[in-house]
Amino acid sequence: DIQMTQSPSTLSASVGDRVTITCRASQSISSWLAWYQQKAGKAPSLLIYKASSLENGVPSRFSGSGSGTEFTLTISSLQPDDFATYYCQQYNAYPVSFGQGTKLEIK
Amino acid sequence: QVQLVESGGGVVQPGRSLRLSCAASGFAFSDYAIYWVRQAPGKGLEWVAVISYHGYNNNYAASVKGRFTISRDNFRDTVYLQMSSLRAEDTAVYYCARDRCSGGSCQLNSFDIWGQGTMVTVSS
């Protein structure tokens, strides 16, 4: 099974900051990686698929990069609505697996 | 409006069964694979099961294999998750989600539409 590890687990930042979250896979997953945002009490929503493709309707301040085993999600200028938990997901093979999550908090 | 709506959650005793439903609307349901994903209280996301668009293929997480069964009714635009021999560790919010790709040429994909979730509590 492929293990996904995110870092950091918690990130404190301010509105306007540029932030980066890292996700590492235990083996190569090519570009079969997605990023999701989840707000408290809500379902996750898709931000990025295939490592770097922006889902329709997602603001352009979100971007993804990487391939193989190392990936990043970058938010170029944090907005108040961005404070949430972020998960990476590999869909290279079953079982599908998620990272443990990164909680983005207001500093 | 494209949406998925889960139902059927509740409180159930260990060892008992429960069936969840995921009703779709606003899109060509029979063209899409559907997944179940769960989230234990305060924890991360865990993939549970998937069923192909036509219903002939499925796959399960090791933690539920042999206890949970996924099925679909493409006439009713609904996916089901039959859960049996429930354990305390099955306690979670259960989400259904749609594969981002439609049709027979699709392989495993990201999940672009999610339902609001239904809570399952396994407790005596």
Short mmCIF file of C-alpha atoms in Angstrom, two decimals:
data_model
loop_
_atom_site.label_atom_id
_atom_site.label_comp_id
_atom_site.label_asym_id
_atom_site.label_seq_id
_atom_site.Cartn_x
_atom_site.Cartn_y
_atom_site.Cartn_z
CA ASP A 1 0.00 0.00 0.00
CA ILE A 2 1.12 3.57 -0.70
CA GLN A 3 1.57 5.78 2.35
CA MET A 4 1.08 9.54 2.05
CA THR A 5 2.82 11.87 4.50
CA GLN A 6 2.01 15.57 4.74
CA SER A 7 4.03 18.28 6.40
CA PRO A 8 3.55 20.26 8.44
CA SER A 9 0.57 18.92 10.40
CA THR A 10 -0.31 22.43 11.49
CA LEU A 11 0.62 25.72 9.89
CA SER A 12 0.02 29.16 11.34
CA ALA A 13 -0.04 32.02 8.86
CA SER A 14 -1.52 35.45 8.24
CA VAL A 15 -3.77 36.85 5.56
CA GLY A 16 -1.61 37.72 2.56
CA ASP A 17 1.10 35.15 3.34
CA ARG A 18 2.40 32.68 0.80
CA VAL A 19 2.23 29.15 2.20
CA THR A 20 3.38 25.75 1.00
CA ILE A 21 2.26 22.31 2.12
CA THR A 22 4.28 19.23 1.21
CA CYS A 23 3.06 15.71 0.53
CA ARG A 24 5.35 12.72 0.09
CA ALA A 25 4.40 9.31 -1.25
CA SER A 26 6.08 6.11 -0.09
CA GLN A 27 6.59 5.11 -3.73
CA SER A 28 6.26 6.81 -7.08
CA ILE A 29 2.73 7.80 -8.02
CA SER A 30 3.64 9.67 -11.20
CA SER A 31 1.31 12.71 -11.19
CA TRP A 32 -1.72 10.91 -9.79
CA LEU A 33 -2.18 13.26 -6.87
CA ALA A 34 -5.05 15.45 -5.75
CA TRP A 35 -5.43 18.14 -3.11
CA TYR A 36 -8.62 18.78 -1.16
CA GLN A 37 -9.75 21.52 1.18
CA GLN A 38 -12.02 20.70 4.08
CA LYS A 39 -13.69 23.23 6.34
CA ALA A 40 -15.02 22.28 9.76
CA GLY A 41 -18.20 20.24 9.54
CA LYS A 42 -18.18 20.19 5.75
CA ALA A 43 -17.28 17.72 3.04
CA PRO A 44 -13.90 18.00 1.32
CA SER A 45 -13.73 19.88 -1.96
CA LEU A 46 -11.34 19.23 -4.83
CA LEU A 47 -8.72 21.91 -5.46
CA ILE A 48 -6.05 20.30 -7.63
CA TYR A 49 -5.95 17.07 -9.64
CA LYS A 50 -3.17 15.36 -11.55
CA ALA A 51 -0.68 17.16 -9.30
CA SER A 52 -0.96 20.58 -10.94
CA SER A 53 -4.33 20.96 -12.69
CA LEU A 54 -6.66 23.48 -11.10
CA GLU A 55 -10.23 22.28 -10.67
CA ASN A 56 -12.92 24.45 -12.26
CA GLY A 57 -13.92 27.35 -10.06
CA VAL A 58 -10.91 27.16 -7.74
CA PRO A 59 -9.11 30.50 -7.32
CA SER A 60 -5.81 30.85 -9.15
CA ARG A 61 -3.94 31.60 -5.92
CA PHE A 62 -3.94 27.82 -5.42
CA SER A 63 -1.32 25.85 -7.32
CA GLY A 64 0.18 22.39 -7.19
CA SER A 65 3.45 20.93 -8.36
CA GLY A 66 5.56 17.79 -8.20
CA SER A 67 5.72 14.29 -9.57
CA GLY A 68 6.98 10.92 -8.48
CA THR A 69 7.08 11.02 -4.68
CA GLU A 70 7.18 14.69 -3.72
CA PHE A 71 4.41 17.22 -4.19
CA THR A 72 3.52 20.69 -2.99
CA LEU A 73 0.39 22.78 -2.65
CA THR A 74 1.01 26.52 -2.64
CA ILE A 75 -1.39 29.31 -1.76
CA SER A 76 0.13 32.49 -3.13
CA SER A 77 -1.69 35.02 -0.95
CA LEU A 78 -3.80 33.66 1.88
CA GLN A 79 -7.38 34.86 2.10
CA PRO A 80 -9.63 34.56 5.18
CA ASP A 81 -11.63 31.81 3.45
CA ASP A 82 -8.51 29.64 3.07
CA PHE A 83 -8.14 28.73 6.72
CA ALA A 84 -9.10 25.07 6.67
CA THR A 85 -7.58 21.59 6.62
CA TYR A 86 -5.88 20.34 3.45
CA TYR A 87 -5.43 16.73 2.37
CA CYS A 88 -3.41 15.17 -0.39
CA GLN A 89 -4.62 11.94 -2.01
CA GLN A 90 -2.90 9.46 -4.26
CA TYR A 91 -4.93 7.73 -6.94
CA ASN A 92 -2.15 5.85 -8.65
CA ALA A 93 -3.37 2.53 -7.27
CA TYR A 94 -5.81 0.95 -4.89
CA PRO A 95 -6.13 1.29 -2.03
CA VAL A 96 -6.58 5.03 -2.52
CA SER A 97 -4.84 6.82 0.33
CA PHE A 98 -4.87 10.26 1.88
CA GLY A 99 -2.31 12.21 3.81
CA GLN A 100 -3.07 12.85 7.46
CA GLY A 101 -4.01 16.47 6.78
CA THR A 102 -2.53 19.92 7.32
CA LYS A 103 -4.52 22.35 9.42
CA LEU A 104 -3.97 25.93 8.30
CA GLU A 105 -4.60 28.30 11.19
CA ILE A 106 -4.72 32.04 11.53
CA LYS A 107 -1.61 33.44 13.21
CA GLN B 1 -27.64 21.17 -9.66
CA VAL B 2 -25.05 18.43 -9.50
CA GLN B 3 -25.22 16.80 -6.10
CA LEU B 4 -24.93 13.67 -4.02
CA VAL B 5 -27.04 13.18 -0.90
CA GLU B 6 -26.25 10.49 1.65
CA SER B 7 -28.76 8.99 4.04
CA GLY B 8 -29.19 6.01 6.33
CA GLY B 9 -26.76 6.83 9.10
CA GLY B 10 -27.57 6.44 12.77
CA VAL B 11 -26.65 4.68 15.98
CA VAL B 12 -26.22 0.91 15.77
CA GLN B 13 -24.95 -1.74 18.17
CA PRO B 14 -21.70 -3.59 17.51
CA GLY B 15 -22.21 -6.63 15.30
CA ARG B 16 -25.35 -5.23 13.69
CA SER B 17 -25.92 -4.02 10.13
CA LEU B 18 -26.77 -0.74 8.45
CA ARG B 19 -27.32 0.34 4.85
CA LEU B 20 -26.30 3.75 3.59
CA SER B 21 -27.66 5.34 0.44
CA CYS B 22 -26.16 7.95 -1.86
CA ALA B 23 -28.68 9.59 -4.18
CA ALA B 24 -27.40 11.49 -7.20
CA SER B 25 -28.98 14.27 -9.22
CA GLY B 26 -28.03 16.77 -11.88
CA PHE B 27 -25.70 14.56 -13.91
CA ALA B 28 -25.58 11.33 -15.93
CA PHE B 29 -25.19 9.05 -12.94
CA SER B 30 -24.64 5.84 -14.92
CA ASP B 31 -21.47 7.33 -16.50
CA TYR B 32 -19.56 7.70 -13.24
CA ALA B 33 -17.81 5.52 -10.72
CA ILE B 34 -18.80 6.35 -7.14
CA TYR B 35 -16.69 6.08 -4.00
CA TRP B 36 -17.35 5.93 -0.28
CA VAL B 37 -14.93 7.74 2.02
CA ARG B 38 -15.21 7.95 5.80
CA GLN B 39 -13.87 10.22 8.49
CA ALA B 40 -13.76 9.18 12.13
CA PRO B 41 -14.41 12.00 14.63
CA GLY B 42 -11.42 14.34 14.67
CA LYS B 43 -9.48 12.17 12.22
CA GLY B 44 -8.48 12.21 8.57
CA LEU B 45 -10.06 10.78 5.46
CA GLU B 46 -10.15 7.05 4.76
CA TRP B 47 -11.22 5.55 1.45
CA VAL B 48 -13.73 2.72 1.95
CA ALA B 49 -15.02 1.38 -1.36
CA VAL B 50 -15.62 2.10 -5.03
CA ILE B 51 -18.06 0.84 -7.63
CA SER B 52 -17.59 1.22 -11.37
CA TYR B 53 -20.03 3.17 -13.52
CA HIS B 54 -21.78 0.01 -14.71
CA GLY B 55 -21.62 -1.69 -11.33
CA TYR B 56 -19.67 -4.75 -12.43
CA ASN B 57 -16.42 -3.85 -10.69
CA ASN B 58 -15.76 -2.85 -7.13
CA ASN B 59 -12.92 -2.57 -4.67
CA TYR B 60 -12.69 -2.28 -0.89
CA ALA B 61 -10.32 -1.10 1.79
CA ALA B 62 -8.81 -3.98 3.75
CA SER B 63 -10.47 -2.67 6.92
CA VAL B 64 -13.98 -3.32 5.54
CA LYS B 65 -13.47 -6.12 3.01
CA GLY B 66 -15.80 -9.02 3.71
CA ARG B 67 -18.06 -6.88 5.91
CA PHE B 68 -19.17 -4.05 3.59
CA THR B 69 -20.79 -4.38 0.16
CA ILE B 70 -21.16 -1.58 -2.36
CA SER B 71 -23.84 -1.72 -5.03
CA ARG B 72 -25.71 0.63 -7.32
CA ASP B 73 -29.06 1.04 -9.05
CA ASN B 74 -28.61 3.07 -12.21
CA PHE B 75 -32.36 3.36 -12.64
CA ARG B 76 -32.71 4.99 -9.24
CA ASP B 77 -29.43 6.96 -9.54
CA THR B 78 -28.38 5.60 -6.17
CA VAL B 79 -25.37 3.85 -4.68
CA TYR B 80 -25.63 1.76 -1.54
CA LEU B 81 -23.18 0.70 1.12
CA GLN B 82 -24.35 -2.33 3.06
CA MET B 83 -22.39 -2.52 6.30
CA SER B 84 -22.48 -5.64 8.44
CA SER B 85 -20.64 -6.90 11.52
CA LEU B 86 -20.15 -3.29 12.52
CA ARG B 87 -17.42 -2.39 14.98
CA ALA B 88 -16.76 0.64 17.16
CA GLU B 89 -13.94 1.63 14.80
CA ASP B 90 -16.45 1.99 11.96
CA THR B 91 -17.85 5.06 13.72
CA ALA B 92 -17.42 7.92 11.27
CA VAL B 93 -19.04 10.35 8.90
CA TYR B 94 -19.50 8.51 5.62
CA TYR B 95 -19.25 10.49 2.40
CA CYS B 96 -20.00 9.37 -1.11
CA ALA B 97 -18.04 11.03 -3.89
CA ARG B 98 -18.00 11.04 -7.67
CA ASP B 99 -15.10 10.08 -9.88
CA ARG B 100 -13.88 13.10 -11.78
CA CYS B 101 -13.86 11.16 -15.06
CA SER B 102 -16.91 9.78 -16.87
CA GLY B 103 -17.24 6.72 -19.04
CA GLY B 104 -15.61 3.38 -19.65
CA SER B 105 -12.17 4.69 -20.48
CA CYS B 106 -11.63 6.10 -17.01
CA GLN B 107 -9.21 4.62 -14.55
CA LEU B 108 -8.92 5.54 -10.89
CA ASN B 109 -9.37 9.28 -10.45
CA SER B 110 -9.77 12.15 -8.07
CA PHE B 111 -13.17 12.90 -6.53
CA ASP B 112 -14.87 16.03 -7.82
CA ILE B 113 -18.32 15.99 -6.19
CA TRP B 114 -18.94 15.01 -2.57
CA GLY B 115 -22.10 14.57 -0.58
CA GLN B 116 -22.64 16.25 2.78
CA GLY B 117 -22.02 13.02 4.70
CA THR B 118 -24.03 10.83 7.03
CA MET B 119 -22.93 9.93 10.55
CA VAL B 120 -22.67 6.32 11.65
CA THR B 121 -22.13 5.61 15.34
CA VAL B 122 -21.43 2.05 16.47
CA SER B 123 -22.02 1.80 20.18
CA SER B 124 -23.74 -0.40 22.70
#
